[in-house]
Structures are given as structure tokens and as C-alpha cells.
Coordinates of C-alpha atoms and ligand atoms in Angstrom, one line a residue:
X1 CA -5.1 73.0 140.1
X2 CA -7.4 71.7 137.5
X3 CA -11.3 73.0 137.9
X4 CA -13.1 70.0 138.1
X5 CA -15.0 70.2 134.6
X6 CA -16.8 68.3 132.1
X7 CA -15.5 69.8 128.5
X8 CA -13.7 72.5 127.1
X9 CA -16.8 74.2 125.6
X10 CA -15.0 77.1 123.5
X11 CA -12.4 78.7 122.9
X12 CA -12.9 82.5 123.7
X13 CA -9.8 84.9 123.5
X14 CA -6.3 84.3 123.0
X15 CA -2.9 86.4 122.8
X16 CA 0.2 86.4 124.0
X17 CA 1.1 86.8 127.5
X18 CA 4.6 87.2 129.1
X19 CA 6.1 85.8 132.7
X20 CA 6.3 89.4 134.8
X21 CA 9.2 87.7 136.5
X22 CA 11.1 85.7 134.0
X23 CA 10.1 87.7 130.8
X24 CA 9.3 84.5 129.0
X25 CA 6.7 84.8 126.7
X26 CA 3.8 82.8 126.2
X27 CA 0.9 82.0 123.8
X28 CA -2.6 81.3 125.2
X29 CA -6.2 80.7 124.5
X30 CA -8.8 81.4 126.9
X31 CA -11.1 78.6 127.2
X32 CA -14.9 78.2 129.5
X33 CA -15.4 74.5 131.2
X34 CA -17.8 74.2 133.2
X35 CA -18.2 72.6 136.8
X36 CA -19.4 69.1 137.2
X37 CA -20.6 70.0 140.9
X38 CA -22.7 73.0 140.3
X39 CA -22.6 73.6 136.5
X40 CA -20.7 77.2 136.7
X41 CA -18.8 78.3 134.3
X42 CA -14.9 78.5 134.5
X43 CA -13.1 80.5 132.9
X44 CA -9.2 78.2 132.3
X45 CA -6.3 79.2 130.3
X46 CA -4.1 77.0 127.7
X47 CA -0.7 78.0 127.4
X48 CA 2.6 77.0 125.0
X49 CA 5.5 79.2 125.3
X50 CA 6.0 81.2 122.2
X51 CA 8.4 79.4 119.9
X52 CA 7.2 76.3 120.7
X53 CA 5.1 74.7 117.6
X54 CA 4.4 71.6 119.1
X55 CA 2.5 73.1 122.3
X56 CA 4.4 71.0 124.6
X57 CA 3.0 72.5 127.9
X58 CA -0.8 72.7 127.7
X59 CA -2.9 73.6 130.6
X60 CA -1.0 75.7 132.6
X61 CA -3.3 77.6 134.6
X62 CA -2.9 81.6 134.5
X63 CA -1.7 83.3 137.4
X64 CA -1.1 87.0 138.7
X65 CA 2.7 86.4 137.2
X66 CA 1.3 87.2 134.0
X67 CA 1.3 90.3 131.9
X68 CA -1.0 90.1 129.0
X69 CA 0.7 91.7 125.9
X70 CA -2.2 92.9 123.1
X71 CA -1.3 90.3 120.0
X72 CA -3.6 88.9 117.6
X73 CA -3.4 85.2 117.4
X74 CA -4.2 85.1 114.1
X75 CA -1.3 87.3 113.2
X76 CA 1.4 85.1 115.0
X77 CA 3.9 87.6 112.7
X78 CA 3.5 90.3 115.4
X79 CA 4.3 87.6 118.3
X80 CA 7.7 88.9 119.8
X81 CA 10.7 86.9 118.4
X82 CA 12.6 85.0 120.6
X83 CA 15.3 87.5 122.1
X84 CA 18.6 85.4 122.3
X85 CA 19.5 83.5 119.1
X86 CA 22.3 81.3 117.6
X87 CA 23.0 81.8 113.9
X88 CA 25.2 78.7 112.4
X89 CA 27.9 79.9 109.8
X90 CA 29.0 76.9 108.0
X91 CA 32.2 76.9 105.8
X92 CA 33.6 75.6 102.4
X93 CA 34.3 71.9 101.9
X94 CA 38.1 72.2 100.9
X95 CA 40.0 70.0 99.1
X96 CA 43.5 68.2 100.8
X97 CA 46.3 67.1 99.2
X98 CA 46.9 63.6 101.1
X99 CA 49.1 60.9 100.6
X100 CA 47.5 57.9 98.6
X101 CA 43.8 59.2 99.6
X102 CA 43.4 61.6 95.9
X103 CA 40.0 63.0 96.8
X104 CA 40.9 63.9 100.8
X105 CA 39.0 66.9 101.9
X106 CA 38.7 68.4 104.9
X107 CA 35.7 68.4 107.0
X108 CA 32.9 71.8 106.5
X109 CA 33.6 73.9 110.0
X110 CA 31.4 76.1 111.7
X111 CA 31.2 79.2 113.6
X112 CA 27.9 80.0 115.5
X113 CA 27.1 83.9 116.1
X114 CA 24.6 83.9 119.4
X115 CA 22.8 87.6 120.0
X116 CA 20.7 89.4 121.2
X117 CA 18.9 93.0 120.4
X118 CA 22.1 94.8 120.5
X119 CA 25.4 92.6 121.1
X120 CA 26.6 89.5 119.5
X121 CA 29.1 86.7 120.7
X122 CA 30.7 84.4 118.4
X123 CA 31.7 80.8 119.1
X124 CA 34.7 79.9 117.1
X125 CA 36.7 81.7 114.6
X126 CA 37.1 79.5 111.1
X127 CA 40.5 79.3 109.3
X128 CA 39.9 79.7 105.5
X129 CA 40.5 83.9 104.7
X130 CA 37.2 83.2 102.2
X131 CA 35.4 81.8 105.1
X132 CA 36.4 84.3 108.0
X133 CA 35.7 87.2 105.0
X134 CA 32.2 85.7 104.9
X135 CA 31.3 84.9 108.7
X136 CA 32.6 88.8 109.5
X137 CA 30.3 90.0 106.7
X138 CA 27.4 88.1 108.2
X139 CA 28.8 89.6 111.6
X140 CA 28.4 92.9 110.4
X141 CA 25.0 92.9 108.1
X142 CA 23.2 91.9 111.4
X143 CA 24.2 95.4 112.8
X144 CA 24.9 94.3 116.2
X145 CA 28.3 95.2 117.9
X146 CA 30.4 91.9 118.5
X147 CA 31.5 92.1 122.2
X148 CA 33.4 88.8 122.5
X149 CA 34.7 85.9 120.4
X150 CA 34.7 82.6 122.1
X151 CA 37.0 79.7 121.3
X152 CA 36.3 76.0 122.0
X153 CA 39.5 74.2 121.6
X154 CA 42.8 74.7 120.5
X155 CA 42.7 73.3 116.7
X156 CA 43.7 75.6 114.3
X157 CA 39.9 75.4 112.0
X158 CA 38.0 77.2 115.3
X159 CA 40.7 79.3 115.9
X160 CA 43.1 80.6 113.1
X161 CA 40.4 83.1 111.8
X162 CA 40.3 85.5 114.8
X163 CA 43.2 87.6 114.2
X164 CA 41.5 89.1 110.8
X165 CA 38.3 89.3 112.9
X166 CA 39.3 91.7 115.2
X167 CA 41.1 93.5 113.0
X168 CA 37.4 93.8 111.6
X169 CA 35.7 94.1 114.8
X170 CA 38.1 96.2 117.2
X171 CA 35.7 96.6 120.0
X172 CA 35.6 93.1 120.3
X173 CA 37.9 90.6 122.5
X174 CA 38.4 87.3 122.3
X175 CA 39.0 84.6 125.1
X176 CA 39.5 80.6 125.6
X177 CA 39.9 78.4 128.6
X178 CA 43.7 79.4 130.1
X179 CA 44.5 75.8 129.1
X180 CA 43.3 76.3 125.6
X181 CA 45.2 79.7 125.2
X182 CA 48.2 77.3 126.4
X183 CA 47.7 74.5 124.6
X184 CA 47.6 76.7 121.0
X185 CA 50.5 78.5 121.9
X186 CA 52.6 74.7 122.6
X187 CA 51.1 73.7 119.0
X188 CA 50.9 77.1 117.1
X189 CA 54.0 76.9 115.1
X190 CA 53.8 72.7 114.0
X191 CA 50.3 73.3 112.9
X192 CA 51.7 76.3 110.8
X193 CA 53.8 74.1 109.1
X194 CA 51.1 71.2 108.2
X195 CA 48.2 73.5 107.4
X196 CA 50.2 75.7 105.3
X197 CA 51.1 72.2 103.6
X198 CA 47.3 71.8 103.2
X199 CA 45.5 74.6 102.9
X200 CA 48.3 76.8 100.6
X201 CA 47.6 81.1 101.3
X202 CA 43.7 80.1 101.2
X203 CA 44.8 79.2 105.0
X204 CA 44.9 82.3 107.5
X205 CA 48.3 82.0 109.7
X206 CA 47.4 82.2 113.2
X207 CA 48.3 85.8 114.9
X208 CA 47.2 86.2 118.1
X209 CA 46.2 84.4 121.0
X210 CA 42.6 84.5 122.9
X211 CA 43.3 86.1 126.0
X212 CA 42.6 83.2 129.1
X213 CA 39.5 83.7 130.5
X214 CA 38.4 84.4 134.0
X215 CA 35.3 82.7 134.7
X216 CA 32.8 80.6 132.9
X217 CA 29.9 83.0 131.9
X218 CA 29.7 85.6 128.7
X219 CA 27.1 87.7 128.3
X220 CA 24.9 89.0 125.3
X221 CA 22.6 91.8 126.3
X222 CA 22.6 90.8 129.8
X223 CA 21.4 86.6 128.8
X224 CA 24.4 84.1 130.1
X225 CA 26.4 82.4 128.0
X226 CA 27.5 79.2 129.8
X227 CA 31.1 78.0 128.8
X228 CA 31.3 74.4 129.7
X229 CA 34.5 72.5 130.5
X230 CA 34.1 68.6 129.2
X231 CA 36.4 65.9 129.4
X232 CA 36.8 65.0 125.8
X233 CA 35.9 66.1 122.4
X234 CA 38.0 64.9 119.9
X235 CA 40.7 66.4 121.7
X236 CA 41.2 67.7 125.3
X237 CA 41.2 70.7 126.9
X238 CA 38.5 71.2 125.0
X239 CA 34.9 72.8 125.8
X240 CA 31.1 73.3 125.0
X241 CA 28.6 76.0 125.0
X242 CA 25.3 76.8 126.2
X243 CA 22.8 79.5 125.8
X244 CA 20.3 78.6 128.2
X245 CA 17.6 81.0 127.3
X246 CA 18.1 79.9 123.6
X247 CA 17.9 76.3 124.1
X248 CA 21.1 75.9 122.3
X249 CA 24.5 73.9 122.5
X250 CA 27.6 74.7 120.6
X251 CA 28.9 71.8 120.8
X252 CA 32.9 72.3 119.3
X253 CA 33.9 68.9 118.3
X254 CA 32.1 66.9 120.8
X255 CA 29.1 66.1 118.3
X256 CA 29.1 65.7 114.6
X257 CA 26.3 66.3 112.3
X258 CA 26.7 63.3 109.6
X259 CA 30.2 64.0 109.2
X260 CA 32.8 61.1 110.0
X261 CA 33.9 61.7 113.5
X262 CA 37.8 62.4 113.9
X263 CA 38.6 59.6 116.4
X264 CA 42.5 59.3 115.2
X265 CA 43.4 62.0 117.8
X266 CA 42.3 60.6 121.2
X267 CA 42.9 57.1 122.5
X268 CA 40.1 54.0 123.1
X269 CA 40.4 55.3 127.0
X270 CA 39.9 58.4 125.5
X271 CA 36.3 57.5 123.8
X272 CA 34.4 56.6 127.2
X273 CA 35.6 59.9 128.3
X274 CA 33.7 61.1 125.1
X275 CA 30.4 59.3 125.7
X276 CA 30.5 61.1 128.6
X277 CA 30.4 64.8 127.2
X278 CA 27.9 63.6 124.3
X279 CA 26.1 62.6 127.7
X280 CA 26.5 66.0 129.5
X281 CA 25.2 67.2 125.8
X282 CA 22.1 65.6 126.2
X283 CA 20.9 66.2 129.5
X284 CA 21.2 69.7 128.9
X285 CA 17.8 68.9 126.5
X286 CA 19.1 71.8 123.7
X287 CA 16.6 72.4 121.2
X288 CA 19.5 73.1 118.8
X289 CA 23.2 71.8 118.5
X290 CA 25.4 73.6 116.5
X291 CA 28.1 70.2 115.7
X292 CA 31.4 71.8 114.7
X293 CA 31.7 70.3 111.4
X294 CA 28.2 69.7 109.5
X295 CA 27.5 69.1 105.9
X296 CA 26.7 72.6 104.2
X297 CA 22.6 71.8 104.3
X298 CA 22.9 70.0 107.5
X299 CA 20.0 70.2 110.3
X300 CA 21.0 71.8 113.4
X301 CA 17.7 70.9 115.1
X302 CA 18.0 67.4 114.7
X303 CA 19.0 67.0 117.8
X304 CA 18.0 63.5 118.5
X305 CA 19.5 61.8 115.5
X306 CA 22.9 63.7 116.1
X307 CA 23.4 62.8 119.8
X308 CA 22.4 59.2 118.8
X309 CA 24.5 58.8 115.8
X310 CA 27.7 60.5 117.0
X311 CA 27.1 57.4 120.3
X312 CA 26.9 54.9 118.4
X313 CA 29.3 56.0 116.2
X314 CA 32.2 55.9 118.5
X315 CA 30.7 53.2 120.2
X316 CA 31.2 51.4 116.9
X317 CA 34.4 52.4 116.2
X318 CA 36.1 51.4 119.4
X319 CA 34.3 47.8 118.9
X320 CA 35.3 48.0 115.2
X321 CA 38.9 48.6 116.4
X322 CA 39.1 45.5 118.0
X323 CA 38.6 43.2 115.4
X324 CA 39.5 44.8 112.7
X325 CA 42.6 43.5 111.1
X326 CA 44.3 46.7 109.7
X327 CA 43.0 50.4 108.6
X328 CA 41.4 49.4 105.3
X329 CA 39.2 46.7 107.4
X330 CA 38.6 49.6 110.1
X331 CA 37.6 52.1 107.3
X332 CA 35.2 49.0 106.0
X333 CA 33.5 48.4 108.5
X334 CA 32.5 51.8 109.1
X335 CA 31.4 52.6 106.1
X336 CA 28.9 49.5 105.8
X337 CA 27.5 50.8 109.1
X338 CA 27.5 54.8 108.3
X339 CA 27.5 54.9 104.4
X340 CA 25.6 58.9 104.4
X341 CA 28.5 60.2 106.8
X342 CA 30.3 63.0 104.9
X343 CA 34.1 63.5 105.1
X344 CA 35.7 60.2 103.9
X345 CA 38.9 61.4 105.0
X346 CA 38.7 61.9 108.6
X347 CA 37.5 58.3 109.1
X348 CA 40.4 57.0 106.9
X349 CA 43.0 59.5 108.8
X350 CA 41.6 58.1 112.2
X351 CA 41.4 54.4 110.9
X352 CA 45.4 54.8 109.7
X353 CA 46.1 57.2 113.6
X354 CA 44.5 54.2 115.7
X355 CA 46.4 51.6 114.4
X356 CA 49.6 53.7 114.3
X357 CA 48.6 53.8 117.8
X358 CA 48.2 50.1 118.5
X359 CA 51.6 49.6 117.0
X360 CA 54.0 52.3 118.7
X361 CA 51.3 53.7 121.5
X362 CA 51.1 57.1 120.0
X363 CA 48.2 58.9 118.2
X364 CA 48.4 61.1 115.7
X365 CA 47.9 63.7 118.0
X366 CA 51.1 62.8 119.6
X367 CA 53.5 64.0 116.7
X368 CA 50.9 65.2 113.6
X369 CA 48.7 68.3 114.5
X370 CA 46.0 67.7 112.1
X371 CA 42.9 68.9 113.8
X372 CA 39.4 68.3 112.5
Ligands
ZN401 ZN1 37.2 70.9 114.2
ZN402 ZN1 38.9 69.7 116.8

């Protein structure tokens, strides 16, 4: 409870204190009110969890949970560092050769690294040899042994790198939902064949498959991992990530970051089931989303503007689908409404897969594995 005071009078003391329980660490300043009854001073804390710049949770009273830890406010460098932490590795924007579309390119992909003091875990395994070169010499400058490498869905630009990476990383294993593992061994070889068609020898050919995981929980240095099943994404099976304790979502391709949304591989049915994981997304109230494609300078802690724009953007889409008269007048429309999303292509290859699909009843997905 709040004393019943008059005024903060001053501030006295401050530092940083951590939960005895929980470990959580928190900033505080000591501050004196005094009593409107009897004119005693009272002795009240302020608190904001470390990390937190905007001091969202003021006046939270201390209690006996609390362990005072001997930091200078002034010197917020010596403040302990959060302990779990996602690192976003974003890739090269490649070039495609693509029928009648001269300047296609494919999307930047990410990879997210998420550690702690000791141990790493890595979401998603890029496909370009450069990139996977790059994201395991990241892996291993942060000096932290790579236990596990996750993968979100079974499209070849999250998972073709991870055969080179544990080559790299031997003590490591990597896992996917037993549907995923399924579903990239059913597609494996016709994606070989387009990508290589793409993407030349800068492409890595898939090796081996994540083993099927048992369970939905990975660990780094004893903090959960939570591996989230959705609906939808832009395909299905398909699957998100959160680091609870980091306030972070890996979102695969359930979210884009001002990149055109790849809609030409799901149907309009499809899309509600969509809304619905950008929903799930939401309520999970990350401080950070890690989209799976994002412009190289892209902000992964805009997390307001990305849930809202990749809802309205397929919102959008499925009403620009029905009046649209053809592709080019899909493609139009969408680009009036979203002229700063990145990635031309993958709103023209969607435009030209969902009206395939209004004439024959088949995606894209159905007979051309191009992923995004
Ligand atoms: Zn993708
Ligand atoms: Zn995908």
C-alpha cells in the first residue's frame, strides 16, 4: 500500500536491487514523504526494472524479496546487463532471375542467435554459403558454445544453411517440429531444383534434416525457450518463438518488418488463420520481434508498427483480391497503399500465385516451392 503522504520531498539513495526469488533486477531511488496524519517521515521506494528506459512501473513499494546489489546510479554502465538476449543476423538482398519481372530479388532473411552467459541457441539457419559463413562467424566471436539450432518452418531460406553449421558447430544439434522435419523432407528435392535455378552455387544444397523434436521448450543457460505452434505463417506447419525472460518473439514468417508479405503461398481461408497468429504475436506483449525477412537497417523494436502493418496488410490484400481485375491491378493497389514495403517481387509473385489460384484452385504452393 501507498503511505498516505503529502509530497515526495527528496530523493535520497538509489541503486540497483534484484528479486531474491525471480532474479529480476531492478533500479530504484529511495525517496522520504511524509505523513498527512501525523507529519512522520516515510521512508518509500521507486522502482523500474533495469532495462526499462521508460520507467514503466513506478512506485512499487520494497519488500523483504529484495536484495540490494551496491551500484552507483550515476554509473548505469556497471548496472548488470540483461542475462538472456536475442541478436538478429540479417542477410544479403540477392538478386533473382524471374520471368518478365528484370529486377526480382529475393527478400533479406534472418537468423536470430538468443544467449545467455555461456550457451547460445539459434533460430533459423539462412541459405546463402556467404550468409551462413557470416552468421557462424558471429556465432563464434560471441564465444559461447551453440547447444541447439532451431528451425521455424520448412522453406528452404531458414533451413538450407544448417548442414555447414554443424559442420562448424559439432557440439551442437539441430531440431524442428516432427511435421516440419516431414514436411522438408516431402519438398527437399523440388526446392533443389528451383533454388539452384535462382540462387546458382551462391545457394547451400540442403544436407541434413533437423531431428523432430520432443517437446516444446529449449533451454539457454537454464532460461526457456518457448517453441510455439501457430496456425499459419505464410505457410503451415509452421511455428514461432519466444524467450520469455528476454521479452522477445522470433517470429519466422508470421510477421514482416516493411517487407512485402508473401501471401501467394496460402489461400484467402488461409489469411484469417494468419490474423490469428499475428494475434497470438501480440498478446505475448514482446518488447522485440525478430520478422523473418527485414530490410538490412530495419527496427526490430518497432514492435507496434510491425504487428499493425503486417494486419492490415493482409487484411488489405484479401479485400484487394476481390476487386481487383487481374495481378497487375492486385500489385496496384498495393503498392498505392504500402509504397515503403521492400521486396517488389514477393508482392508481384503472390499477386500472379492468387489469381493462378482463382482460376485453377491451386496456389503456388501447390506445384512451385518458392518459399519467402
Ligand atoms: Zn522466409
Ligand atoms: Zn517462409
Amino acid at each position: 500500500m501507498q503511505p498516505d503522504v503529502e509530497a515526495r520531498l527528496r530523493f535520497t539513495t538509489g541503486g540497483v536491487a534484484q528479486s531474491r526469488s525471480s532474479g529480476t533486477p531492478a533500479r530504484y531511488v529511495s525517496v522520504l514523504y511524509r505523513c498527512r496524519a501525523c507529519s512522520t517521515y516515510v521512508a518509500g521506494l521507486t522502482l523500474s526494472y533495469v532495462g526499462c528506459d521508460r520507467q514503466h512501473i513506478p512506485r512499487v513499494r520494497l519488500t523483504t524479496d529484495l536484495q540490494e546489489i551496491p551500484v552507483d546510479l550515476d554509473n548505469r554502465s556497471h548496472a548488470p546487463a540483461p542475462v538472456i538476449r536475442a541478436t538478429a543476423f540479417v542477410g544479403r538482398w540477392p538478386k533473382i532471375p524471374w520471368p518478365d519481372i528484370p529486377d526480382a530479388t529475393f527478400p533479406p532473411t534472418t537468423a536470430t542467435l538468443i544467449s545467455g552467459p555461456t550457451e547460445a541457441v539459434l533460430i533459423d539457419a539462412m541459405y546463402l554459403k556467404a550468409d551462413v559463413q557470416d552468421l557462424g562467424d558471429l556465432i563464434e566471436r560471441t564465444g559461447k558454445t551453440l547447444t541447439t539450432i532451431y528451425i521455424t518452418h520448412a522453406h528452404a531460406d531458414h533451413y538450407a544453411g544448417l548442414g555447414p553449421l554443424l559442420e562448424r558447430f559439432p557440439s551442437a544439434r539441430c531440431v524442428a517440429m516432427p511435421h516440419v522435419v516431414e514436411a522438408m523432407r516431402e519438398g527437399m528435392e523440388l526446392h533443389n531444383q528451383q533454388w539452384e535455378a535462382l540462387f546458382g552455387d551462391t545457394y547451400v544444397i540442403p544436407g541434413p534434416l533437423p531431428e523432430p523434436m520432443e517437446g516444446r521448450t529449449l533451454f539457454v543457460d537454464g532460461s526457456p525457450v518457448e517453441i510455439i505452434e501457430v496456425k499459419q505463417a505464410d505457410i503451415h506447419p509452421t511455428s514461432i518463438v519466444h524467450v520469455p525472460e528476454a521479452g522477445v518473439v522470433v517470429a519466422g514468417d508470421s510477421v514482416y518488418n516493411e517487407i512485402y508479405p508473401m501471401l501467394g503461398l496460402s489461400t484467402p481461408e488461409e489469411w484469417s488463420n494468419w490474423l490469428e497468429t499475428v494475434a497470438l504475436v501480440e498478446s505475448l506483449n514482446p518488447r522485440m520481434i525478430v520478422a523473418g525477412h527485414r530490410r538490412p537497417d530495419g527496427d526490430d523494436h518497432a514492435v507496434q508498427t510491425m504487428i499493425a502493418q503486417t494486419r492490415a496488410y493482409i487484411q488489405d490484400f484479401a479485400a484487394a483480391y476481390e476487386v481487383a481485375k487481374n495481378a497487375e491491378d492486385l500489385v496496384a493497389i498495393m503498392t498505392a497503399k504500402y509504397p515503403h514495403h521492400g521486396n517488389l517481387w514477393s508482392l508481384q509473385f503472390s499477386a500472379g500465385s492468387v489469381f493462378q489460384f482463382r482460376e485453377t484452385g491451386a496456389t503456388a504452393s501447390d506445384d512451385v516451392p518458392v518459399t519467402s
